[in-house]
PDB file of C-alpha atoms in Angstrom:
ATOM      1  CA  MET A   1     124.548  99.598 112.644  1.00 84.00           C
ATOM      2  CA  MET A   2     122.101 100.435 110.431  1.00 91.00           C
ATOM      3  CA  GLN A   3     119.919  97.105 108.094  1.00 96.00           C
ATOM      4  CA  LEU A   4     117.627  98.672 104.765  1.00 98.00           C
ATOM      5  CA  GLN A   5     116.197  95.410 102.835  1.00 97.00           C
ATOM      6  CA  ALA A   6     113.722  95.940 100.398  1.00 98.00           C
ATOM      7  CA  SER A   7     112.393  92.862  98.928  1.00 97.00           C
ATOM      8  CA  GLY A   8     109.896  92.430  95.949  1.00 98.00           C
ATOM      9  CA  VAL A   9     109.826  96.681  94.982  1.00 98.00           C
ATOM     10  CA  CYS A  10     107.387  97.345  91.762  1.00 98.00           C
ATOM     11  CA  VAL A  11     105.961  99.594  90.636  1.00 98.00           C
ATOM     12  CA  THR A  12     103.486 101.903  88.413  1.00 97.00           C
ATOM     13  CA  LEU A  13     103.670 104.428  87.184  1.00 93.00           C
ATOM     14  CA  ASP A  14     100.455 105.607  84.027  1.00 90.00           C
ATOM     15  CA  ARG A  15     101.040 101.378  82.975  1.00 89.00           C
ATOM     16  CA  ARG A  16     104.104 100.999  83.065  1.00 93.00           C
ATOM     17  CA  ASP A  17     106.474  99.151  84.852  1.00 95.00           C
ATOM     18  CA  VAL A  18     108.912 101.508  86.610  1.00 97.00           C
ATOM     19  CA  LEU A  19     111.125  99.709  88.723  1.00 98.00           C
ATOM     20  CA  LYS A  20     110.511  95.552  88.067  1.00 97.00           C
ATOM     21  CA  ASP A  21     110.401  93.434  91.336  1.00 97.00           C
ATOM     22  CA  ILE A  22     114.008  94.640  93.673  1.00 98.00           C
ATOM     23  CA  THR A  23     114.733  92.946  95.880  1.00 98.00           C
ATOM     24  CA  VAL A  24     118.164  94.674  97.384  1.00 98.00           C
ATOM     25  CA  SER A  25     119.167  94.764 101.005  1.00 97.00           C
ATOM     26  CA  ALA A  26     122.402  97.360 102.808  1.00 97.00           C
ATOM     27  CA  GLN A  27     123.997  98.110 105.433  1.00 97.00           C
ATOM     28  CA  GLY A  28     125.897 100.440 107.659  1.00 97.00           C
ATOM     29  CA  GLY A  29     128.972 101.950 106.391  1.00 97.00           C
ATOM     30  CA  GLU A  30     128.341 100.855 102.394  1.00 98.00           C
ATOM     31  CA  PHE A  31     128.481 103.586 100.052  1.00 98.00           C
ATOM     32  CA  ILE A  32     126.191 102.494  96.843  1.00 98.00           C
ATOM     33  CA  ALA A  33     126.345 103.762  93.486  1.00 98.00           C
ATOM     34  CA  VAL A  34     122.925 103.419  91.432  1.00 98.00           C
ATOM     35  CA  ILE A  35     123.980 103.544  87.531  1.00 98.00           C
ATOM     36  CA  GLY A  36     122.283 103.097  84.962  1.00 97.00           C
ATOM     37  CA  PRO A  37     120.831 105.028  81.888  1.00 97.00           C
ATOM     38  CA  ASN A  38     118.546 107.401  81.959  1.00 95.00           C
ATOM     39  CA  GLY A  39     114.738 106.516  82.436  1.00 94.00           C
ATOM     40  CA  ALA A  40     116.077 103.090  84.728  1.00 97.00           C
ATOM     41  CA  GLY A  41     113.540 103.505  87.796  1.00 97.00           C
ATOM     42  CA  LYS A  42     117.061 104.953  89.843  1.00 97.00           C
ATOM     43  CA  SER A  43     114.499 107.992  90.174  1.00 96.00           C
ATOM     44  CA  THR A  44     112.002 106.193  91.961  1.00 97.00           C
ATOM     45  CA  LEU A  45     113.443 102.980  93.349  1.00 98.00           C
ATOM     46  CA  LEU A  46     115.461 105.884  96.253  1.00 98.00           C
ATOM     47  CA  SER A  47     112.375 107.263  96.623  1.00 97.00           C
ATOM     48  CA  VAL A  48     111.446 103.767  97.235  1.00 98.00           C
ATOM     49  CA  LEU A  49     113.889 102.927  99.774  1.00 98.00           C
ATOM     50  CA  ALA A  50     113.340 106.602 101.604  1.00 96.00           C
ATOM     51  CA  GLY A  51     110.243 106.031 102.222  1.00 96.00           C
ATOM     52  CA  LEU A  52     108.685 109.332 100.185  1.00 95.00           C
ATOM     53  CA  ARG A  53     106.979 106.771  97.596  1.00 95.00           C
ATOM     54  CA  LYS A  54     104.680 103.477  97.957  1.00 95.00           C
ATOM     55  CA  PRO A  55     106.240 100.794  96.346  1.00 97.00           C
ATOM     56  CA  ASP A  56     102.340  98.810  94.637  1.00 97.00           C
ATOM     57  CA  ARG A  57     103.903  96.110  95.036  1.00 97.00           C
ATOM     58  CA  GLY A  58     106.593  94.330  97.881  1.00 97.00           C
ATOM     59  CA  GLN A  59     108.444  96.354 101.902  1.00 96.00           C
ATOM     60  CA  VAL A  60     111.697  98.349 102.775  1.00 98.00           C
ATOM     61  CA  LEU A  61     112.135  97.207 106.140  1.00 97.00           C
ATOM     62  CA  LEU A  62     114.022  99.739 108.384  1.00 97.00           C
ATOM     63  CA  GLN A  63     115.700  97.672 110.935  1.00 95.00           C
ATOM     64  CA  ASP A  64     113.196  95.073 110.535  1.00 94.00           C
ATOM     65  CA  LYS A  65     110.576  97.933 110.719  1.00 96.00           C
ATOM     66  CA  PRO A  66     108.657  99.145 107.326  1.00 96.00           C
ATOM     67  CA  LEU A  67     109.385 102.334 106.086  1.00 95.00           C
ATOM     68  CA  SER A  68     105.631 102.630 106.099  1.00 91.00           C
ATOM     69  CA  ALA A  69     104.679 102.309 109.956  1.00 94.00           C
ATOM     70  CA  TYR A  70     107.885 105.237 110.289  1.00 94.00           C
ATOM     71  CA  ALA A  71     105.825 108.171 112.104  1.00 93.00           C
ATOM     72  CA  PRO A  72     107.791 111.621 109.257  1.00 89.00           C
ATOM     73  CA  ARG A  73     109.257 112.984 112.053  1.00 85.00           C
ATOM     74  CA  GLU A  74     110.560 109.428 113.444  1.00 90.00           C
ATOM     75  CA  LEU A  75     111.933 108.410 109.677  1.00 92.00           C
ATOM     76  CA  ALA A  76     113.981 112.760 108.728  1.00 87.00           C
ATOM     77  CA  ARG A  77     115.681 111.194 112.576  1.00 87.00           C
ATOM     78  CA  HIS A  78     117.343 107.629 110.387  1.00 92.00           C
ATOM     79  CA  ARG A  79     117.757 109.810 106.798  1.00 93.00           C
ATOM     80  CA  ALA A  80     117.869 112.748 104.430  1.00 92.00           C
ATOM     81  CA  PHE A  81     116.867 112.658 100.967  1.00 93.00           C
ATOM     82  CA  LEU A  82     118.763 114.585  98.613  1.00 91.00           C
ATOM     83  CA  PRO A  83     116.128 114.951  95.640  1.00 87.00           C
ATOM     84  CA  GLN A  84     117.620 115.775  92.099  1.00 82.00           C
ATOM     85  CA  ASN A  85     118.126 118.745  90.808  1.00 78.00           C
ATOM     86  CA  PRO A  86     117.094 120.369  94.201  1.00 79.00           C
ATOM     87  CA  ARG A  87     115.800 123.838  94.465  1.00 82.00           C
ATOM     88  CA  CYS A  88     115.238 127.022  97.222  1.00 86.00           C
ATOM     89  CA  ASP A  89     112.717 129.618  95.887  1.00 86.00           C
ATOM     90  CA  TRP A  90     113.220 131.465  98.845  1.00 88.00           C
ATOM     91  CA  PRO A  91     116.677 134.207  99.561  1.00 92.00           C
ATOM     92  CA  LEU A  92     116.851 132.469 103.096  1.00 89.00           C
ATOM     93  CA  PRO A  93     120.997 133.122 103.498  1.00 92.00           C
ATOM     94  CA  VAL A  94     122.475 129.583 103.362  1.00 95.00           C
ATOM     95  CA  GLU A  95     123.502 128.976 106.926  1.00 92.00           C
ATOM     96  CA  ARG A  96     119.786 128.775 107.025  1.00 90.00           C
ATOM     97  CA  LEU A  97     118.675 126.599 104.926  1.00 92.00           C
ATOM     98  CA  VAL A  98     121.269 123.954 105.918  1.00 93.00           C
ATOM     99  CA  ALA A  99     119.748 124.720 109.180  1.00 91.00           C
ATOM    100  CA  LEU A 100     116.407 123.642 107.821  1.00 89.00           C
ATOM    101  CA  GLY A 101     118.475 119.993 107.810  1.00 89.00           C
ATOM    102  CA  LEU A 102     117.759 119.938 111.418  1.00 88.00           C
ATOM    103  CA  THR A 103     114.288 120.426 111.416  1.00 77.00           C
ATOM    104  CA  PRO A 104     113.452 117.263 112.715  1.00 63.00           C
ATOM    105  CA  THR A 105     115.035 117.558 115.839  1.00 62.00           C
ATOM    106  CA  LEU A 106     115.110 121.398 116.331  1.00 62.00           C
ATOM    107  CA  PRO A 107     112.797 123.206 118.899  1.00 56.00           C
ATOM    108  CA  ALA A 108     109.549 125.273 118.455  1.00 50.00           C
ATOM    109  CA  PHE A 109     111.265 128.965 119.862  1.00 52.00           C
ATOM    110  CA  GLY A 110     114.070 130.119 120.661  1.00 58.00           C
ATOM    111  CA  GLY A 111     117.574 130.541 118.822  1.00 67.00           C
ATOM    112  CA  PHE A 112     120.147 127.401 117.960  1.00 74.00           C
ATOM    113  CA  SER A 113     121.619 125.546 120.485  1.00 79.00           C
ATOM    114  CA  ALA A 114     125.258 125.556 120.742  1.00 85.00           C
ATOM    115  CA  ASP A 115     125.301 121.577 119.302  1.00 86.00           C
ATOM    116  CA  ASP A 116     122.647 122.863 116.274  1.00 86.00           C
ATOM    117  CA  ALA A 117     125.505 125.650 115.675  1.00 89.00           C
ATOM    118  CA  ALA A 118     128.708 123.343 115.806  1.00 93.00           C
ATOM    119  CA  ARG A 119     126.502 121.317 113.408  1.00 92.00           C
ATOM    120  CA  ILE A 120     125.882 124.180 110.946  1.00 93.00           C
ATOM    121  CA  GLU A 121     129.419 125.047 111.518  1.00 94.00           C
ATOM    122  CA  THR A 122     130.516 121.466 110.099  1.00 93.00           C
ATOM    123  CA  ALA A 123     128.471 121.003 107.327  1.00 93.00           C
ATOM    124  CA  LEU A 124     129.364 124.311 105.775  1.00 94.00           C
ATOM    125  CA  THR A 125     133.202 124.212 105.929  1.00 93.00           C
ATOM    126  CA  ALA A 126     132.695 120.492 105.276  1.00 86.00           C
ATOM    127  CA  CYS A 127     130.916 121.297 101.728  1.00 89.00           C
ATOM    128  CA  ASP A 128     133.249 124.539 100.833  1.00 89.00           C
ATOM    129  CA  LEU A 129     131.256 127.142 102.007  1.00 94.00           C
ATOM    130  CA  LEU A 130     131.451 128.875 104.820  1.00 95.00           C
ATOM    131  CA  ALA A 131     132.257 132.435 102.895  1.00 95.00           C
ATOM    132  CA  HIS A 132     128.662 131.944 101.440  1.00 96.00           C
ATOM    133  CA  ARG A 133     126.557 131.577 105.004  1.00 94.00           C
ATOM    134  CA  GLN A 134     125.402 135.031 105.134  1.00 94.00           C
ATOM    135  CA  GLN A 135     124.356 134.552 101.315  1.00 96.00           C
ATOM    136  CA  ALA A 136     120.856 134.742  99.934  1.00 95.00           C
ATOM    137  CA  ALA A 137     120.433 131.202  98.187  1.00 94.00           C
ATOM    138  CA  THR A 138     118.296 131.812  95.884  1.00 94.00           C
ATOM    139  CA  THR A 139     121.510 133.416  94.427  1.00 95.00           C
ATOM    140  CA  LEU A 140     124.006 130.925  94.529  1.00 92.00           C
ATOM    141  CA  SER A 141     124.501 128.864  90.983  1.00 88.00           C
ATOM    142  CA  GLY A 142     123.565 124.933  90.471  1.00 84.00           C
ATOM    143  CA  GLY A 143     126.714 123.464  92.155  1.00 84.00           C
ATOM    144  CA  GLU A 144     126.574 126.162  95.224  1.00 90.00           C
ATOM    145  CA  LEU A 145     123.552 125.307  95.293  1.00 90.00           C
ATOM    146  CA  ALA A 146     123.356 121.930  95.312  1.00 85.00           C
ATOM    147  CA  ARG A 147     126.214 121.737  97.862  1.00 88.00           C
ATOM    148  CA  ALA A 148     124.771 123.348 100.480  1.00 93.00           C
ATOM    149  CA  MET A 149     121.754 120.758 100.040  1.00 90.00           C
ATOM    150  CA  LEU A 150     124.460 118.123 100.325  1.00 88.00           C
ATOM    151  CA  ALA A 151     125.207 120.087 103.632  1.00 92.00           C
ATOM    152  CA  ARG A 152     121.830 120.170 104.661  1.00 92.00           C
ATOM    153  CA  ALA A 153     121.381 116.888 103.758  1.00 90.00           C
ATOM    154  CA  LEU A 154     124.117 115.816 106.225  1.00 89.00           C
ATOM    155  CA  VAL A 155     124.061 118.146 109.065  1.00 91.00           C
ATOM    156  CA  ALA A 156     122.028 116.204 111.559  1.00 87.00           C
ATOM    157  CA  ASP A 157     124.566 113.190 110.748  1.00 86.00           C
ATOM    158  CA  PRO A 158     121.228 110.346 109.661  1.00 90.00           C
ATOM    159  CA  GLN A 159     122.283 107.029 110.331  1.00 94.00           C
ATOM    160  CA  VAL A 160     120.525 106.932 106.001  1.00 97.00           C
ATOM    161  CA  LEU A 161     121.938 108.881 103.227  1.00 96.00           C
ATOM    162  CA  VAL A 162     120.047 108.503 100.127  1.00 97.00           C
ATOM    163  CA  VAL A 163     120.899 110.701  97.444  1.00 95.00           C
ATOM    164  CA  ASP A 164     119.903 111.944  94.149  1.00 94.00           C
ATOM    165  CA  GLU A 165     122.109 112.411  91.814  1.00 91.00           C
ATOM    166  CA  PRO A 166     124.652 114.806  94.388  1.00 88.00           C
ATOM    167  CA  LEU A 167     127.276 115.457  91.562  1.00 89.00           C
ATOM    168  CA  ALA A 168     124.939 117.651  88.887  1.00 85.00           C
ATOM    169  CA  GLY A 169     126.138 120.925  88.282  1.00 81.00           C
ATOM    170  CA  LEU A 170     129.587 120.487  89.899  1.00 84.00           C
ATOM    171  CA  ASP A 171     132.732 121.231  88.626  1.00 88.00           C
ATOM    172  CA  PRO A 172     135.484 118.361  89.016  1.00 91.00           C
ATOM    173  CA  ARG A 173     136.429 119.437  92.475  1.00 88.00           C
ATOM    174  CA  HIS A 174     133.483 119.338  94.220  1.00 88.00           C
ATOM    175  CA  ALA A 175     132.187 115.893  92.398  1.00 90.00           C
ATOM    176  CA  LEU A 176     135.857 114.255  93.974  1.00 91.00           C
ATOM    177  CA  ASP A 177     134.930 116.489  97.219  1.00 88.00           C
ATOM    178  CA  THR A 178     131.486 114.890  97.495  1.00 88.00           C
ATOM    179  CA  MET A 179     132.771 111.241  95.854  1.00 93.00           C
ATOM    180  CA  ARG A 180     135.137 111.432  99.109  1.00 91.00           C
ATOM    181  CA  ARG A 181     133.324 112.289 101.433  1.00 88.00           C
ATOM    182  CA  LEU A 182     130.189 110.002 101.020  1.00 92.00           C
ATOM    183  CA  ARG A 183     133.037 107.145 100.862  1.00 93.00           C
ATOM    184  CA  ARG A 184     134.257 109.117 104.480  1.00 90.00           C
ATOM    185  CA  LEU A 185     130.914 109.623 105.790  1.00 90.00           C
ATOM    186  CA  ALA A 186     130.348 105.289 105.446  1.00 94.00           C
ATOM    187  CA  GLU A 187     133.344 103.906 105.914  1.00 94.00           C
ATOM    188  CA  GLN A 188     134.881 106.770 108.760  1.00 90.00           C
ATOM    189  CA  ASP A 189     130.990 107.232 110.208  1.00 89.00           C
ATOM    190  CA  GLY A 190     129.656 103.759 109.268  1.00 93.00           C
ATOM    191  CA  ARG A 191     126.400 105.523 107.953  1.00 94.00           C
ATOM    192  CA  LEU A 192     124.159 104.078 104.907  1.00 97.00           C
ATOM    193  CA  VAL A 193     124.985 105.817 101.800  1.00 97.00           C
ATOM    194  CA  ILE A 194     123.031 105.031  97.998  1.00 98.00           C
ATOM    195  CA  ALA A 195     123.299 107.565  95.274  1.00 97.00           C
ATOM    196  CA  ALA A 196     123.269 108.205  91.820  1.00 97.00           C
ATOM    197  CA  VAL A 197     125.331 108.156  90.389  1.00 96.00           C
ATOM    198  CA  HIS A 198     126.187 109.017  86.425  1.00 94.00           C
ATOM    199  CA  ASP A 199     129.603 108.632  86.086  1.00 95.00           C
ATOM    200  CA  LEU A 200     130.913 105.533  86.484  1.00 96.00           C
ATOM    201  CA  THR A 201     134.930 106.684  86.901  1.00 96.00           C
ATOM    202  CA  LEU A 202     133.726 107.574  90.125  1.00 96.00           C
ATOM    203  CA  ALA A 203     131.015 105.705  91.065  1.00 96.00           C
ATOM    204  CA  LEU A 204     134.228 102.545  90.149  1.00 96.00           C
ATOM    205  CA  ARG A 205     136.254 105.033  92.381  1.00 95.00           C
ATOM    206  CA  HIS A 206     135.173 105.587  95.117  1.00 96.00           C
ATOM    207  CA  ALA A 207     132.261 103.653  96.118  1.00 97.00           C
ATOM    208  CA  THR A 208     131.849 100.784  97.783  1.00 97.00           C
ATOM    209  CA  ARG A 209     128.867  98.452  95.965  1.00 97.00           C
ATOM    210  CA  ILE A 210     127.348  98.490  92.603  1.00 98.00           C
ATOM    211  CA  TRP A 211     123.777  98.253  91.839  1.00 98.00           C
ATOM    212  CA  ALA A 212     122.996  98.869  88.426  1.00 98.00           C
ATOM    213  CA  LEU A 213     119.212  99.134  86.884  1.00 98.00           C
ATOM    214  CA  ARG A 214     117.412  98.979  83.130  1.00 98.00           C
ATOM    215  CA  ASP A 215     114.101  99.022  83.316  1.00 97.00           C
ATOM    216  CA  GLY A 216     113.009  98.859  86.288  1.00 97.00           C
ATOM    217  CA  CYS A 217     115.625  95.766  86.562  1.00 98.00           C
ATOM    218  CA  LEU A 218     118.535  94.726  88.758  1.00 98.00           C
ATOM    219  CA  LEU A 219     121.167  93.409  86.032  1.00 98.00           C
ATOM    220  CA  ALA A 220     124.184  93.677  88.699  1.00 98.00           C
ATOM    221  CA  ASP A 221     125.053  94.328  92.800  1.00 98.00           C
ATOM    222  CA  GLY A 222     128.257  93.425  94.013  1.00 97.00           C
ATOM    223  CA  ALA A 223     131.590  95.021  94.305  1.00 96.00           C
ATOM    224  CA  PRO A 224     133.025  97.734  91.744  1.00 96.00           C
ATOM    225  CA  ALA A 225     135.661  96.427  91.141  1.00 93.00           C
ATOM    226  CA  ALA A 226     133.991  92.648  90.381  1.00 94.00           C
ATOM    227  CA  THR A 227     131.558  94.237  89.145  1.00 95.00           C
ATOM    228  CA  LEU A 228     131.637  96.505  86.547  1.00 95.00           C
ATOM    229  CA  ASP A 229     133.009  95.564  83.361  1.00 94.00           C
ATOM    230  CA  GLY A 230     132.939  96.283  78.801  1.00 94.00           C
ATOM    231  CA  ALA A 231     130.236  93.813  79.433  1.00 95.00           C
ATOM    232  CA  LEU A 232     127.339  96.174  82.205  1.00 96.00           C
ATOM    233  CA  VAL A 233     128.811  99.214  80.413  1.00 96.00           C
ATOM    234  CA  ALA A 234     126.776  97.534  76.880  1.00 96.00           C
ATOM    235  CA  ALA A 235     124.222  95.738  78.568  1.00 97.00           C
ATOM    236  CA  LEU A 236     123.829  98.935  80.468  1.00 97.00           C
ATOM    237  CA  PHE A 237     124.319 101.618  77.412  1.00 96.00           C
ATOM    238  CA  ASP A 238     124.509 100.076  74.694  1.00 95.00           C
ATOM    239  CA  VAL A 239     127.048 101.700  74.013  1.00 94.00           C
ATOM    240  CA  ALA A 240     130.554  99.690  73.418  1.00 93.00           C
ATOM    241  CA  GLY A 241     132.990 100.771  76.729  1.00 90.00           C
ATOM    242  CA  CYS A 242     135.862  99.502  79.119  1.00 90.00           C
ATOM    243  CA  VAL A 243     137.337  99.372  82.208  1.00 92.00           C
ATOM    244  CA  SER A 244     141.132 100.216  83.060  1.00 92.00           C
ATOM    245  CA  GLY A 245     143.084 100.131  86.048  1.00 89.00           C
ATOM    246  CA  THR A 246     142.396  99.341  89.842  1.00 87.00           C
ATOM    247  CA  GLY A 247     141.818 101.516  92.778  1.00 85.00           C
ATOM    248  CA  ASP A 248     142.275 105.514  92.249  1.00 84.00           C
ATOM    249  CA  SER A 249     143.862 104.815  88.947  1.00 87.00           C
ATOM    250  CA  ALA A 250     140.576 102.903  87.943  1.00 90.00           C
ATOM    251  CA  PHE A 251     138.598 104.192  85.044  1.00 91.00           C
ATOM    252  CA  VAL A 252     135.570 103.947  82.870  1.00 93.00           C
ATOM    253  CA  ASP A 253     135.908 104.967  79.165  1.00 90.00           C
ATOM    254  CA  TRP A 254     133.723 104.570  75.912  1.00 87.00           C
ATOM    255  CA  VAL A 255     135.638 102.567  72.382  1.00 78.00           C
TER     256      VAL A 255
END
């Protein structure tokens, strides 16, 4: 089971402290929703945890080994990262775009192996993209492209999946499908999933844990039902809110 630990992580950009002494730990089987207002440091934290940005202070360990000690190809075998607002500038067929997620393991020459083809088929099916498999990725809608990029991140079955706003541009059906799939990846497959999520109700219903950020500081870390309440909503967003219901009926409402 994968273990990810961040200790004393600090990041400064343009003389502004974007992350301030962040210490967290996570492991396979958890679906962690990172919540907070715009500019809280969520995207920066995810890029640090994915090994794409080196912190100015502190360190991140994956399986007790510093991320900086992993070769890029080795790290890519363990984790996948889906950035915020992903783009595709080349008219690749959707199935070829998804196949890019297998780059660390694909042979240098030749077509797909039977195993790779099966993985691509599974990812396309999971993200409701079979009807678009031969469509040029540059012609997809924003929501369709978001699903294609998620399929690309999932196709290699990473043990750690870091996703920055996976629900951006998705309609309600596909937003629900995405959150349910991320939860299943954690609970049923033992993956570690960390995702920045703006929809507090979906985070409350589907995440197993919440990290709440504001101004680069970690304000809360815990199970959603025990952590996300009106006081935390007010502290994060400067608006009054209330949390009602339990389980799949829980929701966050603004007062």
